[in-house]
XYZ file of C-alpha atoms in Angstrom:
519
model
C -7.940 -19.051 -42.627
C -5.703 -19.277 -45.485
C -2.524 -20.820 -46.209
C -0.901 -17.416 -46.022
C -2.507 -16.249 -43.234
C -1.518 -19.007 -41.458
C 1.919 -18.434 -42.261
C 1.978 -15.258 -41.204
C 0.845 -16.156 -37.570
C 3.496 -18.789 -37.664
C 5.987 -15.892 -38.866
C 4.557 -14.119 -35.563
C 5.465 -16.676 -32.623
C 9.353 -15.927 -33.717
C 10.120 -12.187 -33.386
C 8.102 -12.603 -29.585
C 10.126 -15.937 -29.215
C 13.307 -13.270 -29.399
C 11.264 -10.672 -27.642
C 10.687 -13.036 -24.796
C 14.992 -13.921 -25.058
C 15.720 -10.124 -24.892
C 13.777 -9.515 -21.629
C 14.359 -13.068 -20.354
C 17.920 -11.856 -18.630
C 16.034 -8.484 -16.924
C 13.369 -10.847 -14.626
C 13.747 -10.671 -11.425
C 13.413 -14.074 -11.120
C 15.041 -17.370 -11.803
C 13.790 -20.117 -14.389
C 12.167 -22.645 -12.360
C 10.894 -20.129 -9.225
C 7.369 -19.766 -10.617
C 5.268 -21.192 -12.912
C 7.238 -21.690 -16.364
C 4.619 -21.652 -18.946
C 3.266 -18.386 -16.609
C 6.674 -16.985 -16.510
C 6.984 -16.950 -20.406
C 3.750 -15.732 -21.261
C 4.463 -12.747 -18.294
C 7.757 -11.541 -20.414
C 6.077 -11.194 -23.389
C 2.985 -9.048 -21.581
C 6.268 -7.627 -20.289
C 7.710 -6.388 -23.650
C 4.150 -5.719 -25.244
C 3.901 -3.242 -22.257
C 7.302 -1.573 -22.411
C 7.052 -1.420 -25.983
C 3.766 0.591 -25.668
C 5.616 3.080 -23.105
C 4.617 5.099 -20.121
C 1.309 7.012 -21.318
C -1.570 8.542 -20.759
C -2.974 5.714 -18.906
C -0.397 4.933 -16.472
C 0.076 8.289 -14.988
C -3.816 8.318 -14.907
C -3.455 5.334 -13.134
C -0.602 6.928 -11.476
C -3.489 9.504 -9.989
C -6.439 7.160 -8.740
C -3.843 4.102 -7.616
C -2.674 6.775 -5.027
C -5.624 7.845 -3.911
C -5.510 4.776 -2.191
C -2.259 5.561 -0.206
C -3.837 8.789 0.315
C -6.939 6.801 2.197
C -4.296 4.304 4.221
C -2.558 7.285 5.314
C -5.441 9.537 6.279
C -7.910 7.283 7.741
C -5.592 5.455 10.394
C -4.097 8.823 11.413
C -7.330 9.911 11.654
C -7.472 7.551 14.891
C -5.251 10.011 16.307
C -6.280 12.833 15.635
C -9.718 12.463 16.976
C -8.745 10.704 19.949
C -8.826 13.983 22.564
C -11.804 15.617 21.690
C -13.744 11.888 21.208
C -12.768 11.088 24.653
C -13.460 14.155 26.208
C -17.058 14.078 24.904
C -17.489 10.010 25.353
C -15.357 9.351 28.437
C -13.717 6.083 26.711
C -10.111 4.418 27.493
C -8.534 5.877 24.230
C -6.593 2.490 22.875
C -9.961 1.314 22.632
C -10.542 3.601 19.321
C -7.332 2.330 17.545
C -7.993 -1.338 18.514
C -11.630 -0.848 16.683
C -9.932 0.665 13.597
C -6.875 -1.809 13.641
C -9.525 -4.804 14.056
C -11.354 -3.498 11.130
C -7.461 -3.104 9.011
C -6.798 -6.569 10.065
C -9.908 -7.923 8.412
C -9.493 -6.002 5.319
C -6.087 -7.081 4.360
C -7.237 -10.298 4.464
C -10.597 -10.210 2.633
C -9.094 -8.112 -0.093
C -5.667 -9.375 -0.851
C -6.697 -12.872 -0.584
C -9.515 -12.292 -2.890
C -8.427 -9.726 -5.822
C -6.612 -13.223 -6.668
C -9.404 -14.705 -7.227
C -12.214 -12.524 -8.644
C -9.564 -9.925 -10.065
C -8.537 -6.349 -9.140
C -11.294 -4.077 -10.620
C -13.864 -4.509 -8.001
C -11.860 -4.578 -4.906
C -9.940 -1.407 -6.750
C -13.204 0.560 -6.527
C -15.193 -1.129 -3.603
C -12.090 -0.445 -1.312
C -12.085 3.454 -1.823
C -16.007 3.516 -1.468
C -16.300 1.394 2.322
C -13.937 4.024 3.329
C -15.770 7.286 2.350
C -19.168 6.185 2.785
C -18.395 4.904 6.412
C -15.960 7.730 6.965
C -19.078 10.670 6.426
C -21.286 8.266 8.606
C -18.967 8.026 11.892
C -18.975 11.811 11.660
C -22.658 11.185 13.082
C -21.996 8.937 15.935
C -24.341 9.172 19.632
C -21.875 7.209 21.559
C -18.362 5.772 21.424
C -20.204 2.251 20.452
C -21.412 3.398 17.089
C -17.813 5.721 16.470
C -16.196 2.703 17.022
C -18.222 0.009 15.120
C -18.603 2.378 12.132
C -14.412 3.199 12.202
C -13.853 -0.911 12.342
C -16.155 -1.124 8.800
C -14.413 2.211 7.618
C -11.157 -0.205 8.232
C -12.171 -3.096 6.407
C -12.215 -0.682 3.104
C -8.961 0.706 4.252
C -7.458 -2.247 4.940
C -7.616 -3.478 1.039
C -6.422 -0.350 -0.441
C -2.936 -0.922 -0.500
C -2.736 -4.567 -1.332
C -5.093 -3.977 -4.182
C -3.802 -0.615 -5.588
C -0.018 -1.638 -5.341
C -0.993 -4.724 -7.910
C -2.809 -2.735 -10.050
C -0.206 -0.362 -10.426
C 2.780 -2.759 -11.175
C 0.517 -4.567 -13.333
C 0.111 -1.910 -16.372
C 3.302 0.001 -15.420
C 6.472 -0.701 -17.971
C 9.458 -2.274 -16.263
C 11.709 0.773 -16.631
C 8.810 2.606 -14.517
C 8.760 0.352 -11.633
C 10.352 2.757 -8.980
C 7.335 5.087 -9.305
C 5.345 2.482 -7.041
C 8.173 3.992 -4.868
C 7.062 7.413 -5.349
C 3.382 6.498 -5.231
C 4.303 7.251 -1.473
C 3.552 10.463 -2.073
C 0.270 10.393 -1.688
C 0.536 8.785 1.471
C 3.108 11.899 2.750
C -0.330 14.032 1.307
C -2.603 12.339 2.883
C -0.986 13.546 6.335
C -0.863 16.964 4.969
C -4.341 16.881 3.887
C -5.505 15.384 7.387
C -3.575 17.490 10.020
C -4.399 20.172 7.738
C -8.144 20.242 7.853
C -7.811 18.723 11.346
C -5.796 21.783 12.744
C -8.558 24.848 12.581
C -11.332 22.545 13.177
C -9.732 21.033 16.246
C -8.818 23.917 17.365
C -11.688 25.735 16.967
C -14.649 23.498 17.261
C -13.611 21.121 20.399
C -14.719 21.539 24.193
C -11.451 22.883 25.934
C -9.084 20.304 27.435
C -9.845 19.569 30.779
C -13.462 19.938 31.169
C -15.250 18.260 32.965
C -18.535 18.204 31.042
C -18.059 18.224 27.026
C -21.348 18.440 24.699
C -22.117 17.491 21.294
C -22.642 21.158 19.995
C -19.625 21.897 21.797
C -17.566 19.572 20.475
C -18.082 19.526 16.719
C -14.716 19.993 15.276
C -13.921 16.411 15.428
C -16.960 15.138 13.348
C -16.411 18.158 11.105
C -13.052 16.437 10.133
C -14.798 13.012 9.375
C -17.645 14.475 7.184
C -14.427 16.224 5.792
C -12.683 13.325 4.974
C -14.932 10.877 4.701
C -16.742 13.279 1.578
C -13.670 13.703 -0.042
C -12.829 10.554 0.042
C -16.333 9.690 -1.534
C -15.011 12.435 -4.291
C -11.841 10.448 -5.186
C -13.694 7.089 -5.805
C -16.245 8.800 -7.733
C -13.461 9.694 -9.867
C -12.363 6.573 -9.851
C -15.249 4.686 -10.597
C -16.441 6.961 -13.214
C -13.753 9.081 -15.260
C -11.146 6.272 -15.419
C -11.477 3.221 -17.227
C -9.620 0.833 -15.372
C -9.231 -2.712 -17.153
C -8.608 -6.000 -15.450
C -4.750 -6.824 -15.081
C -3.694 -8.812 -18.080
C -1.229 -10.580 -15.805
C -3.911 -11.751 -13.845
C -6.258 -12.798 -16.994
C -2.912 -14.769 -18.164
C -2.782 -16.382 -15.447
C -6.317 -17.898 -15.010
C -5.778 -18.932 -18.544
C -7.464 -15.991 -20.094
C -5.268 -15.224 -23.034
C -7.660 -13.294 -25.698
C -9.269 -11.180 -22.745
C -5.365 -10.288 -21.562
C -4.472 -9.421 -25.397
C -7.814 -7.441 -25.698
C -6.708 -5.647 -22.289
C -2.929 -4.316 -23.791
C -4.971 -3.406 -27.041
C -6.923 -1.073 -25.166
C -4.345 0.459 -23.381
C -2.050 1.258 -26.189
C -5.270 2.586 -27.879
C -5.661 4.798 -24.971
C -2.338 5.733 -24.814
C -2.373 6.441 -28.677
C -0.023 3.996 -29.781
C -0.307 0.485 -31.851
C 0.428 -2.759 -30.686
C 0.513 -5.774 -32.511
C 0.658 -8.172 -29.703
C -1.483 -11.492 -30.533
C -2.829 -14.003 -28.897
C -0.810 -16.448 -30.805
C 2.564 -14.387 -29.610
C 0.801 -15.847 -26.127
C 0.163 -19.544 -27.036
C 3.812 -19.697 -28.442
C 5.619 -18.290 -25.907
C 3.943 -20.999 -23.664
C 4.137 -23.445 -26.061
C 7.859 -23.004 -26.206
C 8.648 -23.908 -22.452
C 10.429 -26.976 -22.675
C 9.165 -30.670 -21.765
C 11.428 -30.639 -19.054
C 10.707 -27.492 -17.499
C 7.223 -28.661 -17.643
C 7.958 -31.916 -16.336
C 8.788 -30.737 -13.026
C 5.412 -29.554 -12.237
C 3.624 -31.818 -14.279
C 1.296 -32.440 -11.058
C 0.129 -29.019 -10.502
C -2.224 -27.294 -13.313
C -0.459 -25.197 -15.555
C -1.837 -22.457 -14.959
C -4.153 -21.098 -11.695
C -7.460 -22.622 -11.062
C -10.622 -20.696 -13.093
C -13.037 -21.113 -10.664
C -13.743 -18.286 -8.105
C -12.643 -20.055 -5.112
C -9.690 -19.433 -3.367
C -7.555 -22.176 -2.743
C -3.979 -22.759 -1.451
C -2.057 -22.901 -4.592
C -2.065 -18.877 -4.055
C -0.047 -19.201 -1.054
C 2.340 -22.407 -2.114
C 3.434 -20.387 -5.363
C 4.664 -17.614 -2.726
C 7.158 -20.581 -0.937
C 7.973 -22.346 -4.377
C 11.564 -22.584 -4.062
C 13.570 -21.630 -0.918
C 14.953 -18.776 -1.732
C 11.057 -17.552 -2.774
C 10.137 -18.965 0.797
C 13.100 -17.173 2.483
C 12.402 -13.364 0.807
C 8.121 -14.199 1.519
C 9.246 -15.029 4.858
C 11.410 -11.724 5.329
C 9.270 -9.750 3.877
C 6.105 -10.922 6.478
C 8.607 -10.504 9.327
C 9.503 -6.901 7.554
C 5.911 -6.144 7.880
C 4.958 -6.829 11.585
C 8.037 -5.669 13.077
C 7.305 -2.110 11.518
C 3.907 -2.157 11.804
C 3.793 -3.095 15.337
C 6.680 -0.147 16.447
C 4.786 2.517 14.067
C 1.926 1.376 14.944
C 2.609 1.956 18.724
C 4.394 5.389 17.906
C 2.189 6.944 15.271
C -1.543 6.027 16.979
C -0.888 8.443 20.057
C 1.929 10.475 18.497
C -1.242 13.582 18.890
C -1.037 12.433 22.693
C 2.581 12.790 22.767
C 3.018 15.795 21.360
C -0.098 16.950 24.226
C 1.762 15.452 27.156
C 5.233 16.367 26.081
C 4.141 20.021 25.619
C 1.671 20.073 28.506
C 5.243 19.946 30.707
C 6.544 22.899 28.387
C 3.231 25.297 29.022
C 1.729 25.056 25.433
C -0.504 21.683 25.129
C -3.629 23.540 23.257
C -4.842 21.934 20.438
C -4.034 24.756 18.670
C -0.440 24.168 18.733
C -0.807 20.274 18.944
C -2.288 20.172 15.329
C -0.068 22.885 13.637
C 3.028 21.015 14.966
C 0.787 17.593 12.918
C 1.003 19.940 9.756
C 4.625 20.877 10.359
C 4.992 17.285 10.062
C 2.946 16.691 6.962
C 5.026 18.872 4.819
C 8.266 17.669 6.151
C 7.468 13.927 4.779
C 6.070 14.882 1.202
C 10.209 15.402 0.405
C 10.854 12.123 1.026
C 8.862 10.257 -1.482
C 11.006 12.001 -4.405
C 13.924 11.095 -2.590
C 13.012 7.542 -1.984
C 12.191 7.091 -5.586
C 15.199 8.540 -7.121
C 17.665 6.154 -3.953
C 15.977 3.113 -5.146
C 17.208 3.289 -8.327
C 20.881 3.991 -7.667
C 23.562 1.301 -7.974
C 24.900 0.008 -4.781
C 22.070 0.946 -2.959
C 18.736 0.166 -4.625
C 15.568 -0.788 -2.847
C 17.188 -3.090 -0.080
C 19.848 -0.615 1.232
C 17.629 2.534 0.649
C 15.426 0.573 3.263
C 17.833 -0.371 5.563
C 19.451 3.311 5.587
C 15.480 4.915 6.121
C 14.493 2.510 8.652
C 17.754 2.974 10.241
C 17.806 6.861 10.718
C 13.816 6.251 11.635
C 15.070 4.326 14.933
C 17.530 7.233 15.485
C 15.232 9.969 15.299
C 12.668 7.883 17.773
C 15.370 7.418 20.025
C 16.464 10.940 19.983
C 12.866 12.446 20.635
C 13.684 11.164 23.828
C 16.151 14.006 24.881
C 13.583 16.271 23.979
C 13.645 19.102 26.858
C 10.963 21.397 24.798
C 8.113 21.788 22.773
C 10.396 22.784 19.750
C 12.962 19.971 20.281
C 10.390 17.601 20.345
C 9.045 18.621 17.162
C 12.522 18.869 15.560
C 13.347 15.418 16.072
C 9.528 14.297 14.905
C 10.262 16.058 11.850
C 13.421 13.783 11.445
C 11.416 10.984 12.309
C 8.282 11.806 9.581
C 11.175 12.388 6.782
C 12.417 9.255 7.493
C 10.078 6.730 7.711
C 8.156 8.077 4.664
C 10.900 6.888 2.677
C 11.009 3.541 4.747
C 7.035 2.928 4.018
C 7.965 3.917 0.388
C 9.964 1.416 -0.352
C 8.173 -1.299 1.435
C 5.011 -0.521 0.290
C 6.920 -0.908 -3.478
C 9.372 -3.582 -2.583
C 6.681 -5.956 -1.611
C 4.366 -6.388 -4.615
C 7.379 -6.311 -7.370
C 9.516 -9.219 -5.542
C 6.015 -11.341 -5.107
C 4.839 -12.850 -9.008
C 1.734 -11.114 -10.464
C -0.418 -14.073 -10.540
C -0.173 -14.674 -6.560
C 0.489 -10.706 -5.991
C -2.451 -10.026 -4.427
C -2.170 -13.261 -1.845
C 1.335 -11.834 -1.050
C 0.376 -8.747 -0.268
C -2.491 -9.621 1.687
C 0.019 -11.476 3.406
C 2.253 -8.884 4.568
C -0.359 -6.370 5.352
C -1.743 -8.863 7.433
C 1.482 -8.893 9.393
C 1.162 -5.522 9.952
C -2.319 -5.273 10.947
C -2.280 -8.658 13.508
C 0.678 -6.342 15.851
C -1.237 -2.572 14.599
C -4.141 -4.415 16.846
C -1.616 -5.617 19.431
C 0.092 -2.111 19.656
C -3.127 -0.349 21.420
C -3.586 -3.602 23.712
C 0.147 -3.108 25.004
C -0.948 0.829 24.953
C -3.662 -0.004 27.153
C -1.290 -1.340 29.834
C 1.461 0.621 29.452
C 2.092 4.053 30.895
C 2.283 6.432 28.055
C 3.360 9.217 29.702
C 7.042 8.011 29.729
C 9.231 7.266 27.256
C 9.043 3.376 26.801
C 6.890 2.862 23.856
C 9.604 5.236 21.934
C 12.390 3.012 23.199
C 10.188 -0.114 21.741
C 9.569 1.229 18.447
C 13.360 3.091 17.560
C 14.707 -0.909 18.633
C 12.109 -2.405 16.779
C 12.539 -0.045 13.596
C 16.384 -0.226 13.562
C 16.373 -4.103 14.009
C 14.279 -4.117 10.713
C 16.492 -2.652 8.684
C 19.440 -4.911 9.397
C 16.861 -7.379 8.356
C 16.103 -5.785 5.231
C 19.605 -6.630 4.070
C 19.178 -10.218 4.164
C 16.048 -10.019 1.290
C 17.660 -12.101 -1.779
C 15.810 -10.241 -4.400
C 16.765 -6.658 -5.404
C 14.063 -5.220 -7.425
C 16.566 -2.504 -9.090
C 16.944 -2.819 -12.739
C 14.909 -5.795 -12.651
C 11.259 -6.501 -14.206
C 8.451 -7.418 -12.152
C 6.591 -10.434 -13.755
């Protein structure tokens, strides 16, 4: 290299040095909350990204990222919506189904938000998608409630990764000034229910033994496993898409963190390439910017590596960066408790909310499945509203993710409580519509909140983390189910208490994602 080559990479390391300054005061976090030399190299992935825009690839990525809500909405519903017609043909205690698929959602939170930390996002990103659909089309051809069962628990352990992998992937390539579409991503999931009651309605309604008999055949009883070769094909559809039509690149985040510099340049390269833009990001801009942390910054975590472990093992560094400093530990903490609260009182609510609507109506004169399933796609359309809503709320002043949460999960708990006085068919529905409209924009802004207030590096451990949460009480719910009498009111007591006591705790989270960039 010559003289004045090397001068101009020296010239380089200052304009990102100012860069890094510029977009130092918009982090959401602190100096000294996570890893310094990882925090400065983050902003300057941060700028390189914002400078190349919101493009062609994002909303691409925009696409196949949700089909993943669209599989962690459909396939636990799904539980649901078979459960009738399953049990009239097996003759099975009907928690038993949702415990199955909540063992199997359990299992894949773990596996796969634990682990895209470790061997990276792209795999998990496609495997996830593929467990479900393949699995999926197979329990359409169950004998027996065994095999329905075992194959729904495998279908889970794809499910379960979706969201903890496709919410890091997302916020990874999206600019800063884009971050409340992982808010609006939710709209998928609000599809997803569409999609399912939709296809489930005629099918149901048309293909099932009638309710009440006493004997119930296969050929009788096809409409059921009509829905899951349904599903479970298109679902195959959506990964092909994303497995083959979209290119999806490893996070640079994630490459700067296991001390992959060149590979994370190469990565933003590519994407402003496919975005048709130019980038002149370097990995010198990279060394500098770390280079430039000060001795006493480093100094305080002069024991720890710099930078995470390169070897494919998981170790516990993933979950100490998540409790760094208190007020880290305190939000992780929240945000865990966020998680299980909700997911055990939607959990409860949503899993037999089919039954409900049966039972409720069954008093009223008009329990056919018919009726059942169109009031499911009533309910579909009324949530797909509320992810536009929920994106364009986060993003106010005065408000922003943590009171747009606490106001959602609020009304959700009202609207539960209310379905209560319901004294009809219709007025049951009414206030279900309430509560679908409601606690989409809730699980919006969770499902964003999450991933942006958790550092990119240890995103995927955080995330596994809550979702966890939620899956260890979504197995509990169908055990209390099992023991409870479901034909009263009780469980919807449970879950509006539950759902209304989580968003008072949503105002004590010390980060506010709103106007701030995820690193």
């Amino acid at each position: 290299m010559s003289l004045s080559e090397k001068g101009q990479k020296t010239d380089r390391a200052t304009p990102t040095t100012s860069r890094v300054s510029a977009v130092a005061a918009e982090d959401l976090f602190e100096d000294g909350t996570v890893n310094p030399v990882y925090q400065a190299k983050a902003r300057v992935l941060n700028a390189a990204i914002q400078e190349i825009g919101m493009g062609r690839y994002q909303w691409w990525l925009f696409a196949v990222a949700g089909f993943g809500w669209f599989a962690d909405s459909v396939w636990p519903l799904l539980g649901g919506l078979i459960l009738s017609p399953a049990v009239n043909e097996f003759h099975f205690n009907g928690p038993f189904l949702s415990l199955a698929l909540n063992i199997g959602l359990f299992v894949g939170a773990v596996f796969w938000g634990f682990g895209c930390d470790v061997w990276g996002r792209r795999w998990s990103f496609n495997l996830t998608l593929f467990i479900a659909g393949a699995f999926g089309l197979a329990a359409g051809g169950s004998p027996d409630f065994l095999t329905l069962a075992s194959l729904l628990a495998v279908l889970g352990l794809g499910v379960g990764g979706n969201l903890p992998v496709d919410s890091a992937v997302f916020l990874d390539f999206v600019p800063g000034s884009h971050q409340f579409l992982l808010t609006i991503l939710s709209i998928w999931w609000s599809v997803g229910q569409l999609v399912a009651s939709f296809i489930a309605w005629p099918l149901i309604a048309n293909f099932s033994c009638p309710q009440g008999a006493t004997t119930c055949t296969r050929s009788e009883n096809m409409g059921w496993r009509y829905l899951l070769f349904t599903l479970g094909g298109m679902t195959l559809i959506l990964w092909g898409i994303r497995f083959f039509v979209f290119p999806l690149y490893e996070s640079p985040r994630y490459l700067v963190g296991r001390g992959r510099d060149a590979e994370a340049v190469d990565v933003v390269h590519q994407i402003a390439r496919y975005n048709g833009r130019s980038c002149d990001l370097s990995v010198e801009d990279l060394v500098a910017a770390g280079n430039a942390v000060s001795e006493s910054e480093r100094g305080a975590r002069r024991e720890r590596p710099a930078l995470l472990s390169r070897s494919s093992v998981f170790t516990v560094d993933h979950l100490k960066a998540l409790f760094e400093t208190p007020k880290l530990a305190w939000s992780t903490s929240l945000l865990i408790f966020l998680w299980g609260i909700i997911g055990l009182a939607s959990t409860l609510y949503n899993s037999f909310l089919p039954y409900l609507l049966a039972s409720r109506g069954a008093q009223f004169g008009d329990s056919s499945y018919y009726i059942t399933y169109r009031n499911q796609v009533i309910l579909g359309v009324v949530g797909v509203p509320g992810a536009f809503l929920a994106g364009w709320a986060v993003e106010q002043p005065y408000i922003g993710r943590k009171g747009t949460l606490a106001l959602s999960a609020g009304l959700t708990g009202v609207f539960l409580f209310a379905s209560t006085t319901a004294r009809s068919s219709n007025a049951l529905l009414g206030w279900n519509c309430g509560y679908t409209f409601h606690s989409n924009i809730m699980y919006g802004v969770l499902y964003a909140i999450s991933p942006e207030v958790f550092p990119a590096k240890d995103r995927g451990t955080g995330n596994g983390l809550t979702a966890t949460a939620t899956r260890v009480f979504g197995i509990i719910a169908p055990v209390i189910a099992l023991y409870a009498n479901l034909q009263t009111a009780v469980p919807v007591y449970v879950s509006g208490g539950l759902i209304i006591g989580a968003g008072l705790v949503a105002l004590l989270l010390p980060y506010e994602p709103r106007g701030k960039a995820s690193i």
